[in-house]
Amino acid sequence: MRIRVDTALDCSADAAWAAAHRPAVAARLYAPLLRMVPLDGAPPERFTSGDRVRVSLRLLGAIPVGSQLIAVDDLVPAAPGRRTMRDSGCPLSGPLALLRTWNHEMTVIDAPDGRARWCDELRIGGAFAVPMVPVLWVMWRWRVARLRRFARGWDDELRRDGTAP
């Protein structure tokens, strides 16, 4: 099963790509609904291809709902102006661990108007995928709303210090 959102962001593709590699951005996208807490010490400042980070997930910051492995790999660009980061990690415990397959890809595309186009796709599988889709569909809509909101400041941060948020 597939959940996909595709949206234009009010920032450059370079700023969006940098933001995709920031654990702090990932945490902000889910907050305050879910809080991501690193299990193995502090997360890296930036994800790089090959990083593996375990996090616990807490609903509303207090109720444990499981843990997740974030496994980051930057894919070879399929076309110029198109970059994809894959999180091929998986839920380790909690309700999401009932899924057999988990593949999350974030693709940033250089749009002709200078903005970024962000494609966020999650593929899940297994017997429990069907009942999980409605919950994950809502989470992905939450993510895209938060992405649009936060992206407005990413170019300024990229110019200021060479990084996005």
mmCIF file of N, CA, C and O in Angstrom, residues 9-97:
data_model
loop_
_atom_site.group_PDB
_atom_site.id
_atom_site.type_symbol
_atom_site.label_atom_id
_atom_site.label_comp_id
_atom_site.label_asym_id
_atom_site.label_seq_id
_atom_site.Cartn_x
_atom_site.Cartn_y
_atom_site.Cartn_z
ATOM 1 N N LEU A 9 6.922 23.811 -2.015
ATOM 2 C CA LEU A 9 7.356 24.483 -0.794
ATOM 3 C C LEU A 9 7.896 25.855 -1.125
ATOM 4 O O LEU A 9 8.520 26.054 -2.172
ATOM 5 N N ASP A 10 7.701 26.790 -0.225
ATOM 6 C CA ASP A 10 8.208 28.153 -0.411
ATOM 7 C C ASP A 10 9.662 28.252 0.045
ATOM 8 O O ASP A 10 10.000 28.964 0.996
ATOM 9 N N CYS A 11 10.514 27.482 -0.635
ATOM 10 C CA CYS A 11 11.949 27.520 -0.392
ATOM 11 C C CYS A 11 12.629 26.896 -1.606
ATOM 12 O O CYS A 11 11.977 26.294 -2.453
ATOM 13 N N SER A 12 13.935 27.037 -1.673
ATOM 14 C CA SER A 12 14.689 26.429 -2.765
ATOM 15 C C SER A 12 14.823 24.923 -2.539
ATOM 16 O O SER A 12 14.680 24.427 -1.420
ATOM 17 N N ALA A 13 15.122 24.214 -3.616
ATOM 18 C CA ALA A 13 15.339 22.771 -3.501
ATOM 19 C C ALA A 13 16.558 22.477 -2.622
ATOM 20 O O ALA A 13 16.559 21.491 -1.879
ATOM 21 N N ASP A 14 17.591 23.320 -2.689
ATOM 22 C CA ASP A 14 18.774 23.099 -1.843
ATOM 23 C C ASP A 14 18.419 23.193 -0.359
ATOM 24 O O ASP A 14 18.881 22.390 0.450
ATOM 25 N N ALA A 15 17.579 24.173 -0.006
ATOM 26 C CA ALA A 15 17.179 24.322 1.389
ATOM 27 C C ALA A 15 16.304 23.148 1.829
ATOM 28 O O ALA A 15 16.451 22.638 2.938
ATOM 29 N N ALA A 16 15.403 22.690 0.958
ATOM 30 C CA ALA A 16 14.543 21.549 1.294
ATOM 31 C C ALA A 16 15.377 20.280 1.448
ATOM 32 O O ALA A 16 15.150 19.480 2.360
ATOM 33 N N TRP A 17 16.361 20.094 0.570
ATOM 34 C CA TRP A 17 17.226 18.907 0.643
ATOM 35 C C TRP A 17 18.024 18.918 1.948
ATOM 36 O O TRP A 17 18.147 17.899 2.617
ATOM 37 N N ALA A 18 18.546 20.068 2.314
ATOM 38 C CA ALA A 18 19.286 20.164 3.578
ATOM 39 C C ALA A 18 18.356 19.863 4.756
ATOM 40 O O ALA A 18 18.735 19.159 5.691
ATOM 41 N N ALA A 19 17.135 20.372 4.715
ATOM 42 C CA ALA A 19 16.185 20.142 5.803
ATOM 43 C C ALA A 19 15.816 18.665 5.925
ATOM 44 O O ALA A 19 15.637 18.158 7.033
ATOM 45 N N ALA A 20 15.710 17.964 4.810
ATOM 46 C CA ALA A 20 15.377 16.535 4.837
ATOM 47 C C ALA A 20 16.418 15.737 5.611
ATOM 48 O O ALA A 20 16.117 14.666 6.137
ATOM 49 N N HIS A 21 17.616 16.272 5.710
ATOM 50 C CA HIS A 21 18.725 15.581 6.375
ATOM 51 C C HIS A 21 18.927 16.011 7.825
ATOM 52 O O HIS A 21 19.931 15.665 8.435
ATOM 53 N N ARG A 22 17.992 16.747 8.370
ATOM 54 C CA ARG A 22 18.113 17.216 9.753
ATOM 55 C C ARG A 22 17.173 16.442 10.661
ATOM 56 O O ARG A 22 15.951 16.538 10.528
ATOM 57 N N PRO A 23 17.687 15.683 11.619
ATOM 58 C CA PRO A 23 16.823 14.997 12.582
ATOM 59 C C PRO A 23 15.890 15.961 13.318
ATOM 60 O O PRO A 23 14.746 15.607 13.614
ATOM 61 N N ALA A 24 16.356 17.176 13.573
ATOM 62 C CA ALA A 24 15.511 18.153 14.271
ATOM 63 C C ALA A 24 14.286 18.512 13.439
ATOM 64 O O ALA A 24 13.199 18.741 13.988
ATOM 65 N N VAL A 25 14.425 18.559 12.125
ATOM 66 C CA VAL A 25 13.283 18.842 11.257
ATOM 67 C C VAL A 25 12.293 17.685 11.319
ATOM 68 O O VAL A 25 11.088 17.888 11.452
ATOM 69 N N ALA A 26 12.792 16.457 11.241
ATOM 70 C CA ALA A 26 11.909 15.287 11.337
ATOM 71 C C ALA A 26 11.121 15.329 12.642
ATOM 72 O O ALA A 26 9.908 15.087 12.657
ATOM 73 N N ALA A 27 11.781 15.655 13.719
ATOM 74 C CA ALA A 27 11.103 15.715 15.020
ATOM 75 C C ALA A 27 10.033 16.802 15.035
ATOM 76 O O ALA A 27 8.930 16.594 15.552
ATOM 77 N N ARG A 28 10.329 17.956 14.438
ATOM 78 C CA ARG A 28 9.356 19.061 14.407
ATOM 79 C C ARG A 28 8.140 18.720 13.551
ATOM 80 O O ARG A 28 7.041 19.204 13.822
ATOM 81 N N LEU A 29 8.329 17.911 12.506
ATOM 82 C CA LEU A 29 7.212 17.577 11.626
ATOM 83 C C LEU A 29 6.123 16.809 12.364
ATOM 84 O O LEU A 29 4.951 16.934 12.050
ATOM 85 N N TYR A 30 6.507 15.994 13.320
ATOM 86 C CA TYR A 30 5.533 15.171 14.033
ATOM 87 C C TYR A 30 5.038 15.802 15.327
ATOM 88 O O TYR A 30 4.018 15.391 15.863
ATOM 89 N N ALA A 31 5.781 16.748 15.843
ATOM 90 C CA ALA A 31 5.404 17.388 17.110
ATOM 91 C C ALA A 31 4.149 18.238 16.917
ATOM 92 O O ALA A 31 3.928 18.766 15.827
ATOM 93 N N PRO A 32 3.335 18.380 17.906
ATOM 94 C CA PRO A 32 3.392 17.784 19.235
ATOM 95 C C PRO A 32 2.682 16.428 19.320
ATOM 96 O O PRO A 32 2.612 15.847 20.392
ATOM 97 N N LEU A 33 2.161 15.920 18.186
ATOM 98 C CA LEU A 33 1.462 14.629 18.233
ATOM 99 C C LEU A 33 2.382 13.504 18.673
ATOM 100 O O LEU A 33 2.052 12.719 19.546
ATOM 101 N N LEU A 34 3.542 13.418 18.023
ATOM 102 C CA LEU A 34 4.523 12.399 18.373
ATOM 103 C C LEU A 34 5.831 13.070 18.725
ATOM 104 O O LEU A 34 6.248 14.011 18.057
ATOM 105 N N ARG A 35 6.454 12.562 19.747
ATOM 106 C CA ARG A 35 7.789 13.039 20.122
ATOM 107 C C ARG A 35 8.777 11.919 19.839
ATOM 108 O O ARG A 35 8.564 10.773 20.250
ATOM 109 N N MET A 36 9.831 12.244 19.115
ATOM 110 C CA MET A 36 10.877 11.278 18.802
ATOM 111 C C MET A 36 12.022 11.476 19.782
ATOM 112 O O MET A 36 12.576 12.572 19.870
ATOM 113 N N VAL A 37 12.372 10.409 20.514
ATOM 114 C CA VAL A 37 13.433 10.481 21.515
ATOM 115 C C VAL A 37 14.529 9.500 21.112
ATOM 116 O O VAL A 37 14.275 8.298 21.006
ATOM 117 N N PRO A 38 15.754 9.992 20.857
ATOM 118 C CA PRO A 38 16.851 9.083 20.473
ATOM 119 C C PRO A 38 17.113 8.043 21.559
ATOM 120 O O PRO A 38 17.079 8.360 22.752
ATOM 121 N N LEU A 39 17.359 6.816 21.145
ATOM 122 C CA LEU A 39 17.633 5.736 22.097
ATOM 123 C C LEU A 39 19.119 5.509 22.325
ATOM 124 O O LEU A 39 19.500 4.909 23.311
ATOM 125 N N ASP A 40 19.963 5.960 21.428
ATOM 126 C CA ASP A 40 21.399 5.696 21.507
ATOM 127 C C ASP A 40 22.197 6.985 21.663
ATOM 128 O O ASP A 40 23.161 7.221 20.948
ATOM 129 N N GLY A 41 21.818 7.841 22.577
ATOM 130 C CA GLY A 41 22.503 9.116 22.735
ATOM 131 C C GLY A 41 21.935 10.151 21.791
ATOM 132 O O GLY A 41 20.895 9.944 21.166
ATOM 133 N N ALA A 42 22.613 11.249 21.665
ATOM 134 C CA ALA A 42 22.145 12.340 20.814
ATOM 135 C C ALA A 42 22.163 11.926 19.344
ATOM 136 O O ALA A 42 23.083 11.239 18.898
ATOM 137 N N PRO A 43 21.143 12.358 18.587
ATOM 138 C CA PRO A 43 21.157 12.058 17.149
ATOM 139 C C PRO A 43 22.232 12.896 16.457
ATOM 140 O O PRO A 43 22.702 13.892 17.024
ATOM 141 N N PRO A 44 22.622 12.524 15.252
ATOM 142 C CA PRO A 44 23.594 13.353 14.543
ATOM 143 C C PRO A 44 22.982 14.720 14.228
ATOM 144 O O PRO A 44 21.758 14.860 14.189
ATOM 145 N N GLU A 45 23.821 15.698 14.014
ATOM 146 C CA GLU A 45 23.338 17.028 13.604
ATOM 147 C C GLU A 45 22.634 16.925 12.254
ATOM 148 O O GLU A 45 21.628 17.565 12.013
ATOM 149 N N ARG A 46 23.214 16.107 11.383
ATOM 150 C CA ARG A 46 22.649 15.873 10.048
ATOM 151 C C ARG A 46 22.721 14.387 9.732
ATOM 152 O O ARG A 46 23.680 13.723 10.085
ATOM 153 N N PHE A 47 21.689 13.907 9.049
ATOM 154 C CA PHE A 47 21.738 12.545 8.541
ATOM 155 C C PHE A 47 22.662 12.507 7.336
ATOM 156 O O PHE A 47 22.632 13.413 6.497
ATOM 157 N N THR A 48 23.479 11.476 7.255
ATOM 158 C CA THR A 48 24.251 11.219 6.044
ATOM 159 C C THR A 48 23.920 9.805 5.590
ATOM 160 O O THR A 48 23.470 8.961 6.377
ATOM 161 N N SER A 49 24.130 9.559 4.326
ATOM 162 C CA SER A 49 23.820 8.252 3.777
ATOM 163 C C SER A 49 24.543 7.186 4.585
ATOM 164 O O SER A 49 25.738 7.293 4.851
ATOM 165 N N GLY A 50 23.812 6.174 5.008
ATOM 166 C CA GLY A 50 24.368 5.104 5.819
ATOM 167 C C GLY A 50 24.061 5.223 7.302
ATOM 168 O O GLY A 50 24.276 4.274 8.053
ATOM 169 N N ASP A 51 23.550 6.381 7.750
ATOM 170 C CA ASP A 51 23.210 6.551 9.168
ATOM 171 C C ASP A 51 22.083 5.616 9.572
ATOM 172 O O ASP A 51 21.139 5.386 8.816
ATOM 173 N N ARG A 52 22.199 5.113 10.788
ATOM 174 C CA ARG A 52 21.167 4.278 11.399
ATOM 175 C C ARG A 52 20.937 4.831 12.806
ATOM 176 O O ARG A 52 21.865 4.853 13.623
ATOM 177 N N VAL A 53 19.713 5.285 13.079
ATOM 178 C CA VAL A 53 19.381 5.910 14.358
ATOM 179 C C VAL A 53 18.100 5.276 14.889
ATOM 180 O O VAL A 53 17.098 5.192 14.182
ATOM 181 N N ARG A 54 18.146 4.842 16.150
ATOM 182 C CA ARG A 54 16.948 4.291 16.800
ATOM 183 C C ARG A 54 16.307 5.373 17.669
ATOM 184 O O ARG A 54 17.007 6.075 18.388
ATOM 185 N N VAL A 55 14.979 5.481 17.545
ATOM 186 C CA VAL A 55 14.235 6.453 18.343
ATOM 187 C C VAL A 55 13.023 5.781 18.975
ATOM 188 O O VAL A 55 12.485 4.813 18.436
ATOM 189 N N SER A 56 12.613 6.299 20.137
ATOM 190 C CA SER A 56 11.330 5.881 20.700
ATOM 191 C C SER A 56 10.317 6.940 20.303
ATOM 192 O O SER A 56 10.657 8.107 20.085
ATOM 193 N N LEU A 57 9.079 6.522 20.192
ATOM 194 C CA LEU A 57 7.995 7.428 19.827
ATOM 195 C C LEU A 57 7.043 7.539 21.006
ATOM 196 O O LEU A 57 6.659 6.536 21.599
ATOM 197 N N ARG A 58 6.668 8.790 21.329
ATOM 198 C CA ARG A 58 5.761 9.027 22.456
ATOM 199 C C ARG A 58 4.603 9.894 21.968
ATOM 200 O O ARG A 58 4.828 11.001 21.469
ATOM 201 N N LEU A 59 3.412 9.388 22.123
ATOM 202 C CA LEU A 59 2.211 10.122 21.772
ATOM 203 C C LEU A 59 2.038 11.274 22.747
ATOM 204 O O LEU A 59 2.100 11.074 23.975
ATOM 205 N N LEU A 60 1.866 12.479 22.212
ATOM 206 C CA LEU A 60 1.726 13.694 23.016
ATOM 207 C C LEU A 60 2.875 13.871 24.008
ATOM 208 O O LEU A 60 2.724 14.483 25.052
ATOM 209 N N GLY A 61 4.028 13.296 23.680
ATOM 210 C CA GLY A 61 5.224 13.438 24.489
ATOM 211 C C GLY A 61 5.274 12.552 25.713
ATOM 212 O O GLY A 61 6.277 12.520 26.411
ATOM 213 N N ALA A 62 4.192 11.812 26.013
ATOM 214 C CA ALA A 62 4.155 11.069 27.274
ATOM 215 C C ALA A 62 3.854 9.580 27.137
ATOM 216 O O ALA A 62 4.387 8.781 27.886
ATOM 217 N N ILE A 63 3.023 9.208 26.198
ATOM 218 C CA ILE A 63 2.559 7.823 26.108
ATOM 219 C C ILE A 63 3.435 7.049 25.119
ATOM 220 O O ILE A 63 3.437 7.349 23.917
ATOM 221 N N PRO A 64 4.190 6.043 25.588
ATOM 222 C CA PRO A 64 5.036 5.265 24.676
ATOM 223 C C PRO A 64 4.189 4.523 23.644
ATOM 224 O O PRO A 64 3.197 3.884 23.997
ATOM 225 N N VAL A 65 4.573 4.653 22.367
ATOM 226 C CA VAL A 65 3.847 3.953 21.294
ATOM 227 C C VAL A 65 4.774 3.095 20.438
ATOM 228 O O VAL A 65 4.365 2.610 19.389
ATOM 229 N N GLY A 66 6.019 2.917 20.877
ATOM 230 C CA GLY A 66 6.927 2.043 20.151
ATOM 231 C C GLY A 66 8.252 2.703 19.840
ATOM 232 O O GLY A 66 8.542 3.809 20.292
ATOM 233 N N SER A 67 9.019 1.975 19.071
ATOM 234 C CA SER A 67 10.320 2.507 18.648
ATOM 235 C C SER A 67 10.504 2.252 17.159
ATOM 236 O O SER A 67 9.807 1.428 16.561
ATOM 237 N N GLN A 68 11.450 2.977 16.591
ATOM 238 C CA GLN A 68 11.645 2.972 15.141
ATOM 239 C C GLN A 68 13.130 3.042 14.840
ATOM 240 O O GLN A 68 13.875 3.736 15.534
ATOM 241 N N LEU A 69 13.542 2.344 13.797
ATOM 242 C CA LEU A 69 14.884 2.492 13.258
ATOM 243 C C LEU A 69 14.784 3.415 12.060
ATOM 244 O O LEU A 69 13.998 3.165 11.139
ATOM 245 N N ILE A 70 15.560 4.489 12.067
ATOM 246 C CA ILE A 70 15.659 5.381 10.916
ATOM 247 C C ILE A 70 16.943 4.990 10.200
ATOM 248 O O ILE A 70 18.023 5.038 10.796
ATOM 249 N N ALA A 71 16.830 4.551 8.952
ATOM 250 C CA ALA A 71 17.974 4.077 8.175
ATOM 251 C C ALA A 71 18.045 4.900 6.896
ATOM 252 O O ALA A 71 17.269 4.697 5.962
ATOM 253 N N VAL A 72 18.959 5.858 6.861
ATOM 254 C CA VAL A 72 19.018 6.854 5.792
ATOM 255 C C VAL A 72 19.983 6.438 4.688
ATOM 256 O O VAL A 72 21.118 6.037 4.960
ATOM 257 N N ASP A 73 19.498 6.561 3.462
ATOM 258 C CA ASP A 73 20.337 6.358 2.281
ATOM 259 C C ASP A 73 19.937 7.369 1.227
ATOM 260 O O ASP A 73 18.753 7.487 0.889
ATOM 261 N N ASP A 74 20.920 8.125 0.729
ATOM 262 C CA ASP A 74 20.669 9.028 -0.387
ATOM 263 C C ASP A 74 20.813 8.205 -1.660
ATOM 264 O O ASP A 74 21.818 7.519 -1.870
ATOM 265 N N LEU A 75 19.802 8.267 -2.515
ATOM 266 C CA LEU A 75 19.803 7.487 -3.742
ATOM 267 C C LEU A 75 20.485 8.260 -4.861
ATOM 268 O O LEU A 75 20.498 9.494 -4.871
ATOM 269 N N VAL A 76 21.020 7.531 -5.809
ATOM 270 C CA VAL A 76 21.623 8.162 -6.984
ATOM 271 C C VAL A 76 20.499 8.862 -7.741
ATOM 272 O O VAL A 76 19.440 8.264 -7.985
ATOM 273 N N PRO A 77 20.679 10.141 -8.087
ATOM 274 C CA PRO A 77 19.602 10.870 -8.766
ATOM 275 C C PRO A 77 19.165 10.172 -10.049
ATOM 276 O O PRO A 77 19.993 9.767 -10.866
ATOM 277 N N ALA A 78 17.842 10.035 -10.191
ATOM 278 C CA ALA A 78 17.280 9.422 -11.394
ATOM 279 C C ALA A 78 17.280 10.408 -12.553
ATOM 280 O O ALA A 78 17.278 10.007 -13.706
ATOM 281 N N ALA A 79 17.289 11.689 -12.233
ATOM 282 C CA ALA A 79 17.269 12.730 -13.251
ATOM 283 C C ALA A 79 17.872 13.991 -12.643
ATOM 284 O O ALA A 79 17.851 14.161 -11.423
ATOM 285 N N PRO A 80 18.406 14.883 -13.483
ATOM 286 C CA PRO A 80 18.934 16.142 -12.947
ATOM 287 C C PRO A 80 17.836 16.917 -12.212
ATOM 288 O O PRO A 80 16.678 16.909 -12.624
ATOM 289 N N GLY A 81 18.224 17.551 -11.106
ATOM 290 C CA GLY A 81 17.267 18.361 -10.352
ATOM 291 C C GLY A 81 16.309 17.550 -9.503
ATOM 292 O O GLY A 81 15.317 18.066 -9.013
ATOM 293 N N ARG A 82 16.620 16.275 -9.294
ATOM 294 C CA ARG A 82 15.742 15.378 -8.523
ATOM 295 C C ARG A 82 16.613 14.572 -7.563
ATOM 296 O O ARG A 82 17.464 13.813 -8.003
ATOM 297 N N ARG A 83 16.398 14.758 -6.241
ATOM 298 C CA ARG A 83 17.182 14.051 -5.223
ATOM 299 C C ARG A 83 16.242 13.291 -4.289
ATOM 300 O O ARG A 83 15.234 13.840 -3.871
ATOM 301 N N THR A 84 16.634 12.070 -3.948
ATOM 302 C CA THR A 84 15.794 11.249 -3.089
ATOM 303 C C THR A 84 16.586 10.725 -1.900
ATOM 304 O O THR A 84 17.679 10.195 -2.060
ATOM 305 N N MET A 85 15.992 10.874 -0.732
ATOM 306 C CA MET A 85 16.517 10.284 0.494
ATOM 307 C C MET A 85 15.542 9.183 0.904
ATOM 308 O O MET A 85 14.334 9.430 0.994
ATOM 309 N N ARG A 86 16.058 7.994 1.126
ATOM 310 C CA ARG A 86 15.211 6.874 1.537
ATOM 311 C C ARG A 86 15.478 6.546 2.996
ATOM 312 O O ARG A 86 16.627 6.425 3.412
ATOM 313 N N ASP A 87 14.396 6.395 3.743
ATOM 314 C CA ASP A 87 14.471 5.841 5.088
ATOM 315 C C ASP A 87 13.919 4.426 4.973
ATOM 316 O O ASP A 87 12.711 4.228 4.903
ATOM 317 N N SER A 88 14.822 3.470 4.928
ATOM 318 C CA SER A 88 14.400 2.076 4.807
ATOM 319 C C SER A 88 14.450 1.378 6.159
ATOM 320 O O SER A 88 14.479 0.154 6.238
ATOM 321 N N GLY A 89 14.450 2.176 7.216
ATOM 322 C CA GLY A 89 14.376 1.606 8.556
ATOM 323 C C GLY A 89 13.033 0.946 8.744
ATOM 324 O O GLY A 89 12.285 0.733 7.785
ATOM 325 N N CYS A 90 12.706 0.652 9.968
ATOM 326 C CA CYS A 90 11.441 -0.029 10.207
ATOM 327 C C CYS A 90 10.997 0.201 11.642
ATOM 328 O O CYS A 90 11.808 0.515 12.511
ATOM 329 N N PRO A 91 9.702 0.041 11.880
ATOM 330 C CA PRO A 91 9.222 0.063 13.257
ATOM 331 C C PRO A 91 9.806 -1.145 13.992
ATOM 332 O O PRO A 91 9.815 -2.261 13.466
ATOM 333 N N LEU A 92 10.315 -0.914 15.189
ATOM 334 C CA LEU A 92 10.924 -1.989 15.979
ATOM 335 C C LEU A 92 9.965 -2.547 17.021
ATOM 336 O O LEU A 92 10.051 -3.720 17.388
ATOM 337 N N SER A 93 9.068 -1.703 17.515
ATOM 338 C CA SER A 93 8.092 -2.133 18.510
ATOM 339 C C SER A 93 6.871 -1.234 18.407
ATOM 340 O O SER A 93 6.894 -0.208 17.740
ATOM 341 N N GLY A 94 5.807 -1.644 19.070
ATOM 342 C CA GLY A 94 4.572 -0.875 19.034
ATOM 343 C C GLY A 94 3.686 -1.305 17.883
ATOM 344 O O GLY A 94 4.018 -2.233 17.140
ATOM 345 N N PRO A 95 2.565 -0.630 17.697
ATOM 346 C CA PRO A 95 1.597 -1.028 16.670
ATOM 347 C C PRO A 95 2.174 -1.056 15.253
ATOM 348 O O PRO A 95 1.828 -1.929 14.462
ATOM 349 N N LEU A 96 3.060 -0.116 14.930
ATOM 350 C CA LEU A 96 3.614 -0.088 13.575
ATOM 351 C C LEU A 96 4.513 -1.282 13.283
ATOM 352 O O LEU A 96 4.730 -1.640 12.130
ATOM 353 N N ALA A 97 5.021 -1.932 14.332
ATOM 354 C CA ALA A 97 5.875 -3.107 14.135
ATOM 355 C C ALA A 97 5.085 -4.283 13.559
ATOM 356 O O ALA A 97 5.684 -5.267 13.108
#
